[in-house]
Each structure stands twice: as C-alpha cells, then as structure tokens.
Amino acid sequence: MIDLWTSSEIAQATGGAASAPFGVTGVAFDSREVGPGDLFIALSGEATDGHRFVEQAFASGAAGAIVSRPVEHPHILVVDTTAALNALGVAARARTQAKIIGVTGSVGKTGTKEALFQALDRCAPGRVHRSVKSYNNHVGVPLSLARMPRDALYGIFEMGMNHAGELSALTALVRPDVAIITAIAPAHQAFFESMEAIADAKAEIFEGLEPDGTAIIPADSPYVERLTGAAEHHGAKIVTFGFREDADVRAVDRVISANGGTLVTVKLPDGELCLTIAAPGEHWVSNALAVLAAVETVGGDLAVAGLALAELPDLPGRGARTRIPFADGEALLIDESYNANPLSMAATLKQLGREQAVRRLAVLGAMKELGAESEAFHAGLAEPLCAANVNFAILVGPEMTPLAQRLEGKVGLAHVADADAATTRLQSELRAGDAVLVKGSNSVGLSRLVAAMTGGGK
C-alpha cells in the first residue's frame, strides 16, 4: 500500500522533527479509531489530553504519532498538535489534483455529502474521498483533508458552523472548486440575531472558492438573492437548483415511486434526466438536485449519478427505515434522530403523512439552540403534525411544552421528560401497521430509542 504520508512529509508540513523514519496509511485523533498503519495525532483540549492515549494508539497498530512531548515510539515532535493537524490538512489540499467540493447548509449537509459521494464513486470507483460521519468542524475538517489519498480525483467535505466566522476558517482550509449550500433554516438561531445573519454565515463558504469556482445555491430559498450576491462578490459562477421555473437545475415533474422514493424529471442547462431517488421525501429531491448540479459542474457522468441516487443506502439518524416485526405484521420506523430544526421537522412530518399506514406516530424531541423564538418554533410544529394526520405523538423534553399545549385534544399525546421515557412509551404504543417518525436534536438522545426499538440496528 502506498503511504498516505511519510515522516519526512509530515515533518515538512508541520514544522516538526521526526524521531525516526516511518510511513502511515491513515490519520486519526481518537485513539479508539486507530487502526494498523495509522498516524495518531495527540490533540490537547480542555476535557482531555491525547498524550494520555499514545500507548493505546500504538497498541492498536499506530505507525507514528504527532506529539508535543517526546514518546517512546516513532513520532513527529511539534510545538502545538492542533496547529500541526491544520498544517497537515493544508498540505493535503496543496498537493492534491482532485476537484474539491464543499457542502454546507442548515439541513441536508450530511445526506447531500453522502449522496454526492455515491454519485461520483460510480463515475470514478475508489478515487473519491469524503469526510466521514459529521466531521465538519474545526478539527473534523482538517482531519478529513489529511486523510485524502494522493490519487483522489474528487474530494467532498462537509462544513458546519453555529457561529459567524467559523465557515470562513474552514473554507480557507478546504479551498473548494465547488461550494454547495443546501438550505437556510433557523438552526442555531440562539447565536444569530436574524435569519439573514444565518444566511450570511453560510455564505462564508464562498470566501474560500478557488478562482473560477462555482457556487451551487438553493433557488427556492427566501435568501437566494443574498446568497447569490455573496457568491458573485467572490467571483463565483452561479448555479441554482430547486423547483422554481428559473432554477438552472430544476425538478420539472415528480411522482411518488412504488418503493416510496420519487421519480423525477430534471431539467439541466444542457438537457433533461429522468431518474428515481431512493430516499423518500421532497427534501431528498432538493438534495438530489444539488448533487446533480455538482456532478455536472465537475464533469461527472450524470446518467451514472442517477443510478447511484436510485440505490442510495439508508443513513442512520437521517432517514434510515427499519421494519419492526410483530406477530401479526410489522411496523415502519423512520430514523431521523440525528438532528432537528423547524424546517427539517416540517419536511419529515410531511413525508410521514404520505406513508401508507394504519396509524402514524411521531416521536419528536426538542429542537435546541433556537434562542428567544424557541417556544414559537416548537408550537409551530402543530400545523405540519396535524396536516400529516399523526394519530399519536410522543413529545420529548421541556421545550416541547408549547407544542403539547397546542395539540391537546387534537391528537393522541404523551409528553415525557427524556429519551428513556419515550422509549418505554413507544414500546407500549407501537403495533403492526404503524409508521413512526423519530426526530429530534442529537443531544436529546433519540438514537438510543431507535437502537432499543430496532435491536441496535441489527
């Protein structure tokens, strides 16, 4: 196997000194994720010091480490390991010839990133790199860059933020050739004075665009002109996607397919494409349009990308669908437990309303970081929940009190304190023929409920 990094390359990139020659085939900063041949970066933070886990990393097969104090193993000695991680990410970006795509947005980042990976990997098998999990912050992004193989043809990087200025720093590392904004929604609104401020913070991704780079922007967003103006300010070519008549990549026709996905005819600048999107819901149609816009921009094969979208694997926490068996049939559980904001709640409730089921149930966890408008946003979920003909709702967390009050007498209702109580209530309520949506902010812990109901996903 070709080394991802040699010790001399790491030393040159980070300004460190190598204790001995070595090569690595992977990079990790969590000792629990270290595998044979990996480089372990001993990050120091407020909660813990990675140097405490150096022995564990080498016991797991690490080939070398980046440290700020000498250890009894092959290592690169640096002054600051966090700065070294950033420097390694910068060096990875500098040496690659890959087309780089950055993805951000209030909703749909990870799903779009994963769908784009599947689409491009069909075009160039084994030559596409992307950030894994939701490694989209100030340590996840440089780690994902540092892991990019030398011979990658495409690199896809998710970038997240909850404060202004964070995307400016991340996009300066990634330097995308293509920058996608999926949608703007009131996520992390506690840290912003307005929705316009959220849009401006997302638009920071355009600051790092390479010369002649392309900005892919949601045409249906109320902030499309604001986003377009920001992209143009940084010299970007503009490609819009969505359902509007003037979108560059738009859904002309769409119908629900037999498997619950959507059959879509897409109008592109140079033609039309008819495809099936495996993942159910209008929000996934929007994600797919962004994917197709990016594939066309980087010169990928649209027909092959369409095949990939028709066979998208389930994403745990982001729409994975599991059948739960009963003696007299089965129930459908839709796992959207990873995160939630008002826009994504409304979209997934709308899809729940389309499911063929005897009863529709919703387990909804609190939406975090919504600031002064939190009560209004939670109460506002009553309309999409009732429109979806939900028969029984289990609401989780004190923030759900305004919604519980709004729903009183309209649907079957249980308001519980936490995910464990919600699990107990759902276990007693769920039966064959039901479809249940599970969605809430990640910190609510509804993934534990999903694991309990599905046998840990097995």
JSON list of C-alpha atoms in Angstrom, two decimals, residues 71-226:
[
{"chain": "A", "resi": 71, "resn": "VAL", "atom": "CA", "xyz": [7.28, 9.46, 23.46]},
{"chain": "A", "resi": 72, "resn": "GLU", "atom": "CA", "xyz": [8.89, 6.02, 23.19]},
{"chain": "A", "resi": 73, "resn": "HIS", "atom": "CA", "xyz": [7.52, 5.41, 19.70]},
{"chain": "A", "resi": 74, "resn": "PRO", "atom": "CA", "xyz": [8.11, 6.84, 16.20]},
{"chain": "A", "resi": 75, "resn": "HIS", "atom": "CA", "xyz": [6.81, 10.39, 16.27]},
{"chain": "A", "resi": 76, "resn": "ILE", "atom": "CA", "xyz": [6.89, 13.91, 14.94]},
{"chain": "A", "resi": 77, "resn": "LEU", "atom": "CA", "xyz": [7.60, 16.41, 17.71]},
{"chain": "A", "resi": 78, "resn": "VAL", "atom": "CA", "xyz": [5.78, 19.75, 17.29]},
{"chain": "A", "resi": 79, "resn": "VAL", "atom": "CA", "xyz": [5.01, 22.74, 19.46]},
{"chain": "A", "resi": 80, "resn": "ASP", "atom": "CA", "xyz": [1.21, 22.54, 19.04]},
{"chain": "A", "resi": 81, "resn": "THR", "atom": "CA", "xyz": [-0.54, 19.37, 17.85]},
{"chain": "A", "resi": 82, "resn": "THR", "atom": "CA", "xyz": [-3.75, 21.20, 16.89]},
{"chain": "A", "resi": 83, "resn": "ALA", "atom": "CA", "xyz": [-1.78, 23.58, 14.69]},
{"chain": "A", "resi": 84, "resn": "ALA", "atom": "CA", "xyz": [0.01, 20.55, 13.24]},
{"chain": "A", "resi": 85, "resn": "LEU", "atom": "CA", "xyz": [-3.32, 18.93, 12.31]},
{"chain": "A", "resi": 86, "resn": "ASN", "atom": "CA", "xyz": [-4.33, 22.11, 10.50]},
{"chain": "A", "resi": 87, "resn": "ALA", "atom": "CA", "xyz": [-0.98, 22.25, 8.74]},
{"chain": "A", "resi": 88, "resn": "LEU", "atom": "CA", "xyz": [-1.31, 18.64, 7.59]},
{"chain": "A", "resi": 89, "resn": "GLY", "atom": "CA", "xyz": [-4.76, 19.45, 6.20]},
{"chain": "A", "resi": 90, "resn": "VAL", "atom": "CA", "xyz": [-3.32, 22.44, 4.34]},
{"chain": "A", "resi": 91, "resn": "ALA", "atom": "CA", "xyz": [-0.55, 20.28, 2.90]},
{"chain": "A", "resi": 92, "resn": "ALA", "atom": "CA", "xyz": [-3.06, 17.65, 1.76]},
{"chain": "A", "resi": 93, "resn": "ARG", "atom": "CA", "xyz": [-5.06, 20.31, -0.07]},
{"chain": "A", "resi": 94, "resn": "ALA", "atom": "CA", "xyz": [-1.92, 21.79, -1.62]},
{"chain": "A", "resi": 95, "resn": "ARG", "atom": "CA", "xyz": [-0.70, 18.50, -3.09]},
{"chain": "A", "resi": 96, "resn": "THR", "atom": "CA", "xyz": [-3.98, 17.16, -4.49]},
{"chain": "A", "resi": 97, "resn": "GLN", "atom": "CA", "xyz": [-5.13, 17.42, -8.09]},
{"chain": "A", "resi": 98, "resn": "ALA", "atom": "CA", "xyz": [-8.67, 16.43, -7.07]},
{"chain": "A", "resi": 99, "resn": "LYS", "atom": "CA", "xyz": [-11.73, 18.52, -7.73]},
{"chain": "A", "resi": 100, "resn": "ILE", "atom": "CA", "xyz": [-12.83, 19.71, -4.29]},
{"chain": "A", "resi": 101, "resn": "ILE", "atom": "CA", "xyz": [-16.47, 20.17, -3.31]},
{"chain": "A", "resi": 102, "resn": "GLY", "atom": "CA", "xyz": [-17.55, 21.85, -0.08]},
{"chain": "A", "resi": 103, "resn": "VAL", "atom": "CA", "xyz": [-21.03, 21.30, 1.36]},
{"chain": "A", "resi": 104, "resn": "THR", "atom": "CA", "xyz": [-22.79, 23.37, 3.99]},
{"chain": "A", "resi": 105, "resn": "GLY", "atom": "CA", "xyz": [-26.35, 24.37, 4.91]},
{"chain": "A", "resi": 106, "resn": "SER", "atom": "CA", "xyz": [-28.76, 24.35, 7.81]},
{"chain": "A", "resi": 107, "resn": "VAL", "atom": "CA", "xyz": [-30.22, 20.99, 6.81]},
{"chain": "A", "resi": 108, "resn": "GLY", "atom": "CA", "xyz": [-29.21, 18.19, 4.46]},
{"chain": "A", "resi": 109, "resn": "LYS", "atom": "CA", "xyz": [-25.42, 18.61, 4.65]},
{"chain": "A", "resi": 110, "resn": "THR", "atom": "CA", "xyz": [-24.52, 15.04, 5.51]},
{"chain": "A", "resi": 111, "resn": "GLY", "atom": "CA", "xyz": [-27.16, 13.46, 3.29]},
{"chain": "A", "resi": 112, "resn": "THR", "atom": "CA", "xyz": [-26.09, 15.56, 0.32]},
{"chain": "A", "resi": 113, "resn": "LYS", "atom": "CA", "xyz": [-22.42, 14.81, 1.00]},
{"chain": "A", "resi": 114, "resn": "GLU", "atom": "CA", "xyz": [-23.08, 11.08, 1.16]},
{"chain": "A", "resi": 115, "resn": "ALA", "atom": "CA", "xyz": [-25.28, 11.10, -1.96]},
{"chain": "A", "resi": 116, "resn": "LEU", "atom": "CA", "xyz": [-22.64, 13.08, -3.84]},
{"chain": "A", "resi": 117, "resn": "PHE", "atom": "CA", "xyz": [-20.02, 10.55, -2.78]},
{"chain": "A", "resi": 118, "resn": "GLN", "atom": "CA", "xyz": [-22.16, 7.67, -4.06]},
{"chain": "A", "resi": 119, "resn": "ALA", "atom": "CA", "xyz": [-22.77, 9.51, -7.35]},
{"chain": "A", "resi": 120, "resn": "LEU", "atom": "CA", "xyz": [-19.11, 10.34, -8.03]},
{"chain": "A", "resi": 121, "resn": "ASP", "atom": "CA", "xyz": [-17.83, 6.98, -6.79]},
{"chain": "A", "resi": 122, "resn": "ARG", "atom": "CA", "xyz": [-19.94, 5.37, -9.52]},
{"chain": "A", "resi": 123, "resn": "CYS", "atom": "CA", "xyz": [-18.12, 7.60, -12.01]},
{"chain": "A", "resi": 124, "resn": "ALA", "atom": "CA", "xyz": [-14.63, 7.05, -10.56]},
{"chain": "A", "resi": 125, "resn": "PRO", "atom": "CA", "xyz": [-14.64, 3.95, -8.33]},
{"chain": "A", "resi": 126, "resn": "GLY", "atom": "CA", "xyz": [-12.19, 4.15, -5.46]},
{"chain": "A", "resi": 127, "resn": "ARG", "atom": "CA", "xyz": [-10.97, 7.63, -6.44]},
{"chain": "A", "resi": 128, "resn": "VAL", "atom": "CA", "xyz": [-13.44, 9.69, -4.39]},
{"chain": "A", "resi": 129, "resn": "HIS", "atom": "CA", "xyz": [-12.71, 10.89, -0.85]},
{"chain": "A", "resi": 130, "resn": "ARG", "atom": "CA", "xyz": [-15.15, 12.44, 1.59]},
{"chain": "A", "resi": 131, "resn": "SER", "atom": "CA", "xyz": [-15.36, 13.44, 5.23]},
{"chain": "A", "resi": 132, "resn": "VAL", "atom": "CA", "xyz": [-16.86, 10.64, 7.29]},
{"chain": "A", "resi": 133, "resn": "LYS", "atom": "CA", "xyz": [-19.60, 10.83, 9.94]},
{"chain": "A", "resi": 134, "resn": "SER", "atom": "CA", "xyz": [-20.22, 14.52, 10.62]},
{"chain": "A", "resi": 135, "resn": "TYR", "atom": "CA", "xyz": [-16.58, 15.55, 10.82]},
{"chain": "A", "resi": 136, "resn": "ASN", "atom": "CA", "xyz": [-17.42, 19.10, 9.81]},
{"chain": "A", "resi": 137, "resn": "ASN", "atom": "CA", "xyz": [-15.88, 21.36, 12.46]},
{"chain": "A", "resi": 138, "resn": "HIS", "atom": "CA", "xyz": [-12.51, 22.93, 13.27]},
{"chain": "A", "resi": 139, "resn": "VAL", "atom": "CA", "xyz": [-10.87, 19.55, 13.93]},
{"chain": "A", "resi": 140, "resn": "GLY", "atom": "CA", "xyz": [-13.02, 17.31, 11.72]},
{"chain": "A", "resi": 141, "resn": "VAL", "atom": "CA", "xyz": [-12.36, 19.27, 8.52]},
{"chain": "A", "resi": 142, "resn": "PRO", "atom": "CA", "xyz": [-8.53, 19.32, 8.70]},
{"chain": "A", "resi": 143, "resn": "LEU", "atom": "CA", "xyz": [-8.60, 15.64, 9.74]},
{"chain": "A", "resi": 144, "resn": "SER", "atom": "CA", "xyz": [-10.73, 14.82, 6.68]},
{"chain": "A", "resi": 145, "resn": "LEU", "atom": "CA", "xyz": [-8.32, 16.76, 4.47]},
{"chain": "A", "resi": 146, "resn": "ALA", "atom": "CA", "xyz": [-5.31, 15.00, 5.97]},
{"chain": "A", "resi": 147, "resn": "ARG", "atom": "CA", "xyz": [-6.91, 11.63, 5.17]},
{"chain": "A", "resi": 148, "resn": "MET", "atom": "CA", "xyz": [-7.36, 12.41, 1.46]},
{"chain": "A", "resi": 149, "resn": "PRO", "atom": "CA", "xyz": [-5.42, 9.90, -0.70]},
{"chain": "A", "resi": 150, "resn": "ARG", "atom": "CA", "xyz": [-2.74, 11.21, -3.03]},
{"chain": "A", "resi": 151, "resn": "ASP", "atom": "CA", "xyz": [-4.54, 9.91, -6.13]},
{"chain": "A", "resi": 152, "resn": "ALA", "atom": "CA", "xyz": [-8.07, 11.11, -5.33]},
{"chain": "A", "resi": 153, "resn": "LEU", "atom": "CA", "xyz": [-9.95, 12.59, -8.27]},
{"chain": "A", "resi": 154, "resn": "TYR", "atom": "CA", "xyz": [-12.71, 14.14, -6.15]},
{"chain": "A", "resi": 155, "resn": "GLY", "atom": "CA", "xyz": [-12.83, 15.32, -2.54]},
{"chain": "A", "resi": 156, "resn": "ILE", "atom": "CA", "xyz": [-16.11, 16.11, -0.77]},
{"chain": "A", "resi": 157, "resn": "PHE", "atom": "CA", "xyz": [-16.03, 17.98, 2.52]},
{"chain": "A", "resi": 158, "resn": "GLU", "atom": "CA", "xyz": [-18.90, 18.83, 4.83]},
{"chain": "A", "resi": 159, "resn": "MET", "atom": "CA", "xyz": [-18.55, 22.10, 6.72]},
{"chain": "A", "resi": 160, "resn": "GLY", "atom": "CA", "xyz": [-20.73, 23.12, 9.66]},
{"chain": "A", "resi": 161, "resn": "MET", "atom": "CA", "xyz": [-21.00, 26.14, 11.91]},
{"chain": "A", "resi": 162, "resn": "ASN", "atom": "CA", "xyz": [-23.02, 27.55, 14.76]},
{"chain": "A", "resi": 163, "resn": "HIS", "atom": "CA", "xyz": [-21.33, 30.97, 14.98]},
{"chain": "A", "resi": 164, "resn": "ALA", "atom": "CA", "xyz": [-20.37, 33.62, 12.46]},
{"chain": "A", "resi": 165, "resn": "GLY", "atom": "CA", "xyz": [-16.79, 33.33, 11.22]},
{"chain": "A", "resi": 166, "resn": "GLU", "atom": "CA", "xyz": [-16.46, 29.58, 11.61]},
{"chain": "A", "resi": 167, "resn": "LEU", "atom": "CA", "xyz": [-17.07, 28.78, 7.96]},
{"chain": "A", "resi": 168, "resn": "SER", "atom": "CA", "xyz": [-14.56, 31.45, 6.94]},
{"chain": "A", "resi": 169, "resn": "ALA", "atom": "CA", "xyz": [-11.85, 29.47, 8.69]},
{"chain": "A", "resi": 170, "resn": "LEU", "atom": "CA", "xyz": [-12.99, 26.09, 7.35]},
{"chain": "A", "resi": 171, "resn": "THR", "atom": "CA", "xyz": [-13.38, 27.16, 3.73]},
{"chain": "A", "resi": 172, "resn": "ALA", "atom": "CA", "xyz": [-9.88, 28.68, 3.82]},
{"chain": "A", "resi": 173, "resn": "LEU", "atom": "CA", "xyz": [-8.60, 25.17, 4.57]},
{"chain": "A", "resi": 174, "resn": "VAL", "atom": "CA", "xyz": [-10.79, 23.33, 2.05]},
{"chain": "A", "resi": 175, "resn": "ARG", "atom": "CA", "xyz": [-10.48, 25.86, -0.80]},
{"chain": "A", "resi": 176, "resn": "PRO", "atom": "CA", "xyz": [-13.37, 24.30, -2.75]},
{"chain": "A", "resi": 177, "resn": "ASP", "atom": "CA", "xyz": [-13.71, 24.34, -6.51]},
{"chain": "A", "resi": 178, "resn": "VAL", "atom": "CA", "xyz": [-17.45, 23.94, -5.94]},
{"chain": "A", "resi": 179, "resn": "ALA", "atom": "CA", "xyz": [-19.37, 25.17, -2.89]},
{"chain": "A", "resi": 180, "resn": "ILE", "atom": "CA", "xyz": [-22.90, 23.94, -2.16]},
{"chain": "A", "resi": 181, "resn": "ILE", "atom": "CA", "xyz": [-25.42, 25.49, 0.23]},
{"chain": "A", "resi": 182, "resn": "THR", "atom": "CA", "xyz": [-28.28, 23.03, 0.72]},
{"chain": "A", "resi": 183, "resn": "ALA", "atom": "CA", "xyz": [-30.81, 25.25, 2.52]},
{"chain": "A", "resi": 184, "resn": "ILE", "atom": "CA", "xyz": [-31.12, 28.02, 5.09]},
{"chain": "A", "resi": 185, "resn": "ALA", "atom": "CA", "xyz": [-33.19, 27.31, 8.21]},
{"chain": "A", "resi": 186, "resn": "PRO", "atom": "CA", "xyz": [-33.41, 28.57, 11.82]},
{"chain": "A", "resi": 187, "resn": "ALA", "atom": "CA", "xyz": [-30.75, 26.19, 13.13]},
{"chain": "A", "resi": 188, "resn": "HIS", "atom": "CA", "xyz": [-28.50, 27.60, 15.91]},
{"chain": "A", "resi": 189, "resn": "GLN", "atom": "CA", "xyz": [-30.65, 30.74, 15.88]},
{"chain": "A", "resi": 190, "resn": "ALA", "atom": "CA", "xyz": [-29.73, 31.33, 19.51]},
{"chain": "A", "resi": 191, "resn": "PHE", "atom": "CA", "xyz": [-26.36, 32.55, 18.24]},
{"chain": "A", "resi": 192, "resn": "PHE", "atom": "CA", "xyz": [-27.67, 34.85, 15.49]},
{"chain": "A", "resi": 193, "resn": "GLU", "atom": "CA", "xyz": [-29.75, 37.98, 15.52]},
{"chain": "A", "resi": 194, "resn": "SER", "atom": "CA", "xyz": [-31.72, 37.10, 12.39]},
{"chain": "A", "resi": 195, "resn": "MET", "atom": "CA", "xyz": [-32.23, 34.59, 9.60]},
{"chain": "A", "resi": 196, "resn": "GLU", "atom": "CA", "xyz": [-30.35, 36.95, 7.32]},
{"chain": "A", "resi": 197, "resn": "ALA", "atom": "CA", "xyz": [-27.36, 36.63, 9.65]},
{"chain": "A", "resi": 198, "resn": "ILE", "atom": "CA", "xyz": [-27.56, 32.83, 9.37]},
{"chain": "A", "resi": 199, "resn": "ALA", "atom": "CA", "xyz": [-27.62, 33.13, 5.57]},
{"chain": "A", "resi": 200, "resn": "ASP", "atom": "CA", "xyz": [-24.59, 35.43, 5.68]},
{"chain": "A", "resi": 201, "resn": "ALA", "atom": "CA", "xyz": [-22.71, 32.97, 7.89]},
{"chain": "A", "resi": 202, "resn": "LYS", "atom": "CA", "xyz": [-23.45, 30.11, 5.49]},
{"chain": "A", "resi": 203, "resn": "ALA", "atom": "CA", "xyz": [-22.36, 32.28, 2.57]},
{"chain": "A", "resi": 204, "resn": "GLU", "atom": "CA", "xyz": [-18.89, 32.46, 4.14]},
{"chain": "A", "resi": 205, "resn": "ILE", "atom": "CA", "xyz": [-18.21, 29.18, 2.31]},
{"chain": "A", "resi": 206, "resn": "PHE", "atom": "CA", "xyz": [-17.82, 31.21, -0.89]},
{"chain": "A", "resi": 207, "resn": "GLU", "atom": "CA", "xyz": [-14.86, 33.11, 0.56]},
{"chain": "A", "resi": 208, "resn": "GLY", "atom": "CA", "xyz": [-12.57, 30.14, 0.03]},
{"chain": "A", "resi": 209, "resn": "LEU", "atom": "CA", "xyz": [-13.63, 29.31, -3.54]},
{"chain": "A", "resi": 210, "resn": "GLU", "atom": "CA", "xyz": [-10.80, 28.73, -5.96]},
{"chain": "A", "resi": 211, "resn": "PRO", "atom": "CA", "xyz": [-10.56, 31.10, -8.98]},
{"chain": "A", "resi": 212, "resn": "ASP", "atom": "CA", "xyz": [-13.38, 30.31, -11.43]},
{"chain": "A", "resi": 213, "resn": "GLY", "atom": "CA", "xyz": [-15.10, 28.32, -8.69]},
{"chain": "A", "resi": 214, "resn": "THR", "atom": "CA", "xyz": [-18.81, 27.55, -8.74]},
{"chain": "A", "resi": 215, "resn": "ALA", "atom": "CA", "xyz": [-21.45, 28.33, -6.11]},
{"chain": "A", "resi": 216, "resn": "ILE", "atom": "CA", "xyz": [-24.45, 25.98, -6.04]},
{"chain": "A", "resi": 217, "resn": "ILE", "atom": "CA", "xyz": [-27.36, 27.79, -4.39]},
{"chain": "A", "resi": 218, "resn": "PRO", "atom": "CA", "xyz": [-30.96, 26.79, -3.47]},
{"chain": "A", "resi": 219, "resn": "ALA", "atom": "CA", "xyz": [-33.28, 28.71, -5.80]},
{"chain": "A", "resi": 220, "resn": "ASP", "atom": "CA", "xyz": [-36.29, 28.18, -3.51]},
{"chain": "A", "resi": 221, "resn": "SER", "atom": "CA", "xyz": [-34.64, 29.80, -0.51]},
{"chain": "A", "resi": 222, "resn": "PRO", "atom": "CA", "xyz": [-36.01, 33.20, 0.58]},
{"chain": "A", "resi": 223, "resn": "TYR", "atom": "CA", "xyz": [-32.36, 34.22, 0.77]},
{"chain": "A", "resi": 224, "resn": "VAL", "atom": "CA", "xyz": [-31.35, 33.21, -2.76]},
{"chain": "A", "resi": 225, "resn": "GLU", "atom": "CA", "xyz": [-30.56, 36.78, -3.80]},
{"chain": "A", "resi": 226, "resn": "ARG", "atom": "CA", "xyz": [-28.50, 37.34, -0.67]}
]
